[in-house]
Short mmCIF file of C-alpha atoms in Angstrom, two decimals:
data_model
loop_
_atom_site.label_atom_id
_atom_site.label_comp_id
_atom_site.label_asym_id
_atom_site.label_seq_id
_atom_site.Cartn_x
_atom_site.Cartn_y
_atom_site.Cartn_z
CA MET A 11 -2.50 2.07 -41.15
CA THR A 12 -5.17 1.08 -38.67
CA LEU A 13 -5.38 2.44 -35.10
CA LEU A 14 -4.10 -0.87 -33.75
CA GLU A 15 -1.21 -0.82 -36.13
CA GLN A 16 -0.40 2.75 -35.07
CA TYR A 17 -0.53 1.71 -31.42
CA ASN A 18 1.76 -1.26 -32.07
CA LYS A 19 4.29 0.93 -33.86
CA SER A 20 4.15 3.61 -31.15
CA SER A 21 4.79 0.95 -28.36
CA LYS A 22 7.67 -0.47 -30.38
CA ASP A 23 9.26 2.92 -30.88
CA LYS A 24 9.00 3.70 -27.13
CA ALA A 25 10.46 0.35 -26.17
CA THR A 26 13.32 0.78 -28.63
CA LYS A 27 14.07 4.27 -27.36
CA ILE A 28 14.11 2.99 -23.80
CA LEU A 29 16.51 0.17 -24.56
CA ASP A 30 18.77 2.30 -26.70
CA GLY A 31 19.04 4.96 -24.01
CA ALA A 32 19.47 2.53 -21.10
CA ILE A 33 23.23 3.10 -20.68
CA ALA A 34 22.89 6.87 -20.66
CA LYS A 35 19.97 6.51 -18.26
CA LEU A 36 22.02 4.45 -15.84
CA GLN A 37 24.90 6.90 -16.04
CA GLY A 38 22.50 9.70 -15.07
CA MET A 39 21.12 7.66 -12.19
CA GLU A 40 24.64 6.94 -10.93
CA ALA A 41 25.46 10.64 -10.96
CA THR A 42 22.21 11.54 -9.17
CA PHE A 43 22.92 8.75 -6.61
CA ALA A 44 26.39 10.16 -5.83
CA THR A 45 24.92 13.65 -5.27
CA CYS A 46 22.03 12.45 -3.07
CA PHE A 47 24.01 9.94 -0.98
CA PRO A 48 27.54 11.36 -0.44
CA HIS A 49 28.18 9.61 2.92
CA ALA A 50 30.13 6.31 2.92
CA THR A 51 28.43 5.05 6.03
CA LEU A 52 25.19 5.74 7.92
CA SER A 53 27.10 6.77 11.03
CA SER A 54 28.85 9.53 9.05
CA ALA A 55 25.44 10.63 7.60
CA SER A 56 23.98 10.73 11.14
CA ALA A 57 26.92 12.78 12.38
CA GLU A 58 26.27 15.34 9.71
CA PHE A 59 22.54 15.46 10.55
CA LYS A 60 23.42 16.19 14.16
CA LYS A 61 25.11 19.49 12.93
CA LEU A 62 21.84 20.81 11.58
CA ASN A 63 19.76 23.28 13.55
CA VAL A 64 16.72 21.43 14.77
CA GLU A 65 14.83 24.66 14.99
CA SER A 66 14.94 24.99 11.22
CA GLY A 67 12.23 22.38 11.06
CA SER A 68 13.67 20.41 8.10
CA ASN A 69 16.53 18.25 6.98
CA GLU A 70 17.15 19.36 3.40
CA PRO A 71 19.72 16.70 2.50
CA VAL A 72 17.31 13.86 3.50
CA SER A 73 14.30 15.61 1.94
CA LYS A 74 16.24 15.93 -1.33
CA ALA A 75 17.42 12.36 -1.23
CA VAL A 76 13.90 11.05 -0.59
CA SER A 77 12.35 13.30 -3.29
CA MET A 78 14.98 12.43 -5.92
CA THR A 79 14.62 8.74 -5.24
CA ILE A 80 10.89 8.86 -5.62
CA ASP A 81 11.39 10.60 -8.94
CA GLU A 82 13.89 8.00 -10.21
CA ILE A 83 11.58 5.11 -9.14
CA SER A 84 8.64 6.75 -10.84
CA ALA A 85 10.66 7.31 -14.02
CA VAL A 86 11.85 3.67 -14.08
CA SER A 87 8.30 2.52 -13.43
CA GLN A 88 7.03 4.48 -16.42
CA ASP A 89 9.70 2.84 -18.68
CA VAL A 90 8.70 -0.55 -17.32
CA ARG A 91 5.13 0.12 -18.10
CA ALA A 92 6.03 1.03 -21.66
CA LEU A 93 7.89 -2.27 -22.05
CA GLU A 94 4.84 -4.13 -20.67
CA VAL A 95 2.63 -2.53 -23.25
CA PHE A 96 4.99 -3.46 -26.02
CA LEU A 97 5.27 -7.10 -24.88
CA ASN A 98 1.50 -7.40 -24.47
CA LEU A 99 0.91 -6.12 -28.00
CA HIS A 100 3.53 -8.44 -29.53
CA ILE A 101 2.95 -11.83 -27.86
CA PRO A 102 2.68 -14.38 -30.65
CA LYS A 103 -0.22 -16.84 -30.78
CA MET A 104 0.06 -20.06 -28.85
CA GLU A 105 0.46 -22.96 -31.24
CA ASP A 106 1.01 -26.67 -30.94
CA GLY A 107 4.72 -27.38 -30.82
CA ASN A 108 7.41 -24.81 -30.03
CA ASN A 109 6.02 -22.02 -27.83
CA PHE A 110 9.34 -21.17 -26.24
CA GLY A 111 9.24 -17.60 -27.41
CA VAL A 112 5.81 -17.08 -25.92
CA SER A 113 6.82 -18.56 -22.63
CA VAL A 114 9.86 -16.21 -22.52
CA GLN A 115 7.67 -13.20 -23.08
CA LEU A 116 5.09 -14.27 -20.53
CA SER A 117 7.91 -14.76 -18.00
CA MET A 118 9.22 -11.23 -18.79
CA LEU A 119 5.76 -9.79 -18.27
CA LYS A 120 5.51 -11.48 -14.88
CA GLN A 121 8.89 -9.96 -13.93
CA LEU A 122 7.91 -6.50 -15.17
CA SER A 123 4.66 -6.67 -13.22
CA GLU A 124 6.60 -7.61 -10.05
CA ILE A 125 8.91 -4.63 -10.65
CA GLN A 126 5.93 -2.32 -10.91
CA GLU A 127 4.48 -3.65 -7.63
CA ALA A 128 7.80 -3.20 -5.85
CA ALA A 129 8.09 0.36 -7.22
CA GLY A 130 4.71 1.28 -5.87
CA LYS A 131 5.54 -0.13 -2.37
CA ALA A 132 8.88 1.77 -2.36
CA ILE A 133 7.18 5.08 -3.23
CA ASP A 134 4.50 4.55 -0.65
CA GLU A 135 7.24 3.84 2.00
CA LEU A 136 9.33 6.81 1.24
CA SER A 137 6.27 9.16 1.03
CA GLY A 138 5.89 8.67 4.84
CA TYR A 139 9.06 10.59 5.57
CA SER A 140 7.48 14.02 6.10
CA ASN A 141 4.90 12.53 8.48
CA ALA A 142 7.43 10.56 10.43
CA ARG A 143 9.69 13.60 10.83
CA ALA A 144 6.80 15.79 11.83
CA GLU A 145 5.84 13.40 14.55
CA SER A 146 9.50 13.32 15.86
CA LEU A 147 9.74 17.11 15.59
CA SER A 148 6.55 17.78 17.52
CA LYS A 149 7.89 15.89 20.50
CA LEU A 150 10.71 18.39 20.80
CA ASN A 151 8.17 21.05 21.85
CA LEU A 152 10.23 23.78 20.16
CA PRO A 153 9.48 27.48 20.93
CA SER A 154 6.82 28.93 18.69
CA VAL A 155 5.06 32.15 17.83
CA SER A 156 1.43 32.30 16.97
CA SER A 157 -0.56 35.36 16.02
CA SER A 158 -4.30 36.17 15.74
CA VAL A 159 -6.03 39.14 14.13
CA THR A 160 -9.33 40.38 15.35
CA LYS A 161 -11.38 42.69 13.14
CA SER A 162 -14.52 44.59 14.13
CA THR A 163 -16.88 46.88 12.33
CA SER A 164 -19.36 49.36 13.84
CA SER A 165 -21.84 51.69 12.22
CA SER A 166 -23.51 54.88 13.29
CA THR A 167 -25.88 57.43 11.81
CA THR A 168 -25.19 61.12 11.96
CA ASP A 169 -27.46 63.71 10.35
CA GLY A 170 -29.19 60.92 8.39
CA LYS A 171 -25.85 59.56 7.01
CA LYS A 172 -24.68 56.12 7.85
CA GLU A 173 -21.03 55.77 8.79
CA GLU A 174 -19.02 52.62 9.20
CA LYS A 175 -15.86 52.30 11.21
CA SER A 176 -13.60 49.28 11.28
CA SER A 177 -10.78 48.39 13.65
CA GLU A 178 -8.14 45.70 13.73
CA SER A 179 -6.09 44.30 16.58
CA LYS A 180 -3.29 41.80 16.38
CA GLU A 181 -2.15 39.51 19.18
CA GLU A 182 1.01 37.46 19.29
CA LYS A 183 1.69 34.57 21.68
CA LYS A 184 5.09 33.16 22.17
CA SER A 185 5.74 29.76 23.79
CA SER A 186 9.05 28.72 25.29
CA SER A 187 10.49 25.34 26.13
CA ASP A 188 13.53 23.89 27.86
CA MET A 189 16.03 22.84 25.10
CA THR A 190 18.43 21.24 27.56
CA GLY A 191 18.70 18.15 29.60
CA PRO A 192 18.71 14.41 28.88
CA THR A 193 15.05 14.25 27.81
CA PHE A 194 15.43 16.91 25.13
CA GLU A 195 18.71 15.34 23.96
CA SER A 196 17.00 11.92 23.64
CA ARG A 197 14.19 13.46 21.56
CA VAL A 198 16.74 15.13 19.32
CA ALA A 199 18.45 11.75 18.99
CA ALA A 200 15.18 10.24 17.98
CA LEU A 201 14.68 12.93 15.33
CA ILE A 202 18.17 12.27 13.88
CA ALA A 203 17.37 8.49 13.91
CA THR A 204 14.28 9.22 11.88
CA ASP A 205 16.28 11.23 9.37
CA THR A 206 18.96 8.54 9.19
CA GLN A 207 16.37 5.78 8.75
CA TYR A 208 14.78 7.39 5.79
CA TYR A 209 18.14 8.31 4.30
CA SER A 210 19.01 4.61 4.42
CA LYS A 211 15.56 3.60 2.96
CA ALA A 212 15.97 6.01 0.08
CA GLN A 213 19.55 4.88 -0.49
CA ARG A 214 18.53 1.18 -0.61
CA ALA A 215 15.55 1.91 -2.84
CA PHE A 216 17.66 3.93 -5.29
CA GLN A 217 20.20 1.07 -5.46
CA ALA A 218 17.53 -1.51 -5.98
CA THR A 219 16.04 0.67 -8.81
CA MET A 220 19.43 0.85 -10.57
CA SER A 221 19.84 -2.90 -10.30
CA THR A 222 16.37 -3.38 -11.67
CA TYR A 223 17.07 -1.15 -14.61
CA MET A 224 20.27 -3.07 -15.40
CA ALA A 225 18.31 -6.33 -15.33
CA VAL A 226 15.63 -5.02 -17.61
#
């Protein structure tokens, strides 16, 4: 068996495995979706996010939803890529007369390429969550503690012997802020809106990914 024949067989085996496992894959995706997106409405999700302590610095439910969605999109994208390889290697030659089969495969390749492009855009969009939340969080001006350590070394000579002495000092600085009033409340609302927005983006991206997998 030549190298090309081996590659053709490998691509066929991968494509067959993907298609045979499609139902189980979708069932797993549906279970993951239910875990990541338990809220029936965005308003109920937002209400839950309001209960979180803003000083914790993170929203674990949204972080998990975004991360899991990116993983699912990436996994589907890899399967789509494997199907692309298989189709590219098994397109029959164009001949005079009936080329319907070739046209169908070329149409499928175009569709798979569009799916790959959409997947890349969705991942790029969701990857902006941490930065968007960090920006909203920084505007709250939450209390913080910073510390600095200063080390110094001195040497001296006694009776012809050189001695070195080192010392270390640590300084802590604490900052405080007013966590009350309409301005602070508005900034907290903006933070919650950011969480809700990306929760919604991840939810829609996950649903689109499942629909895409069904179509493939």
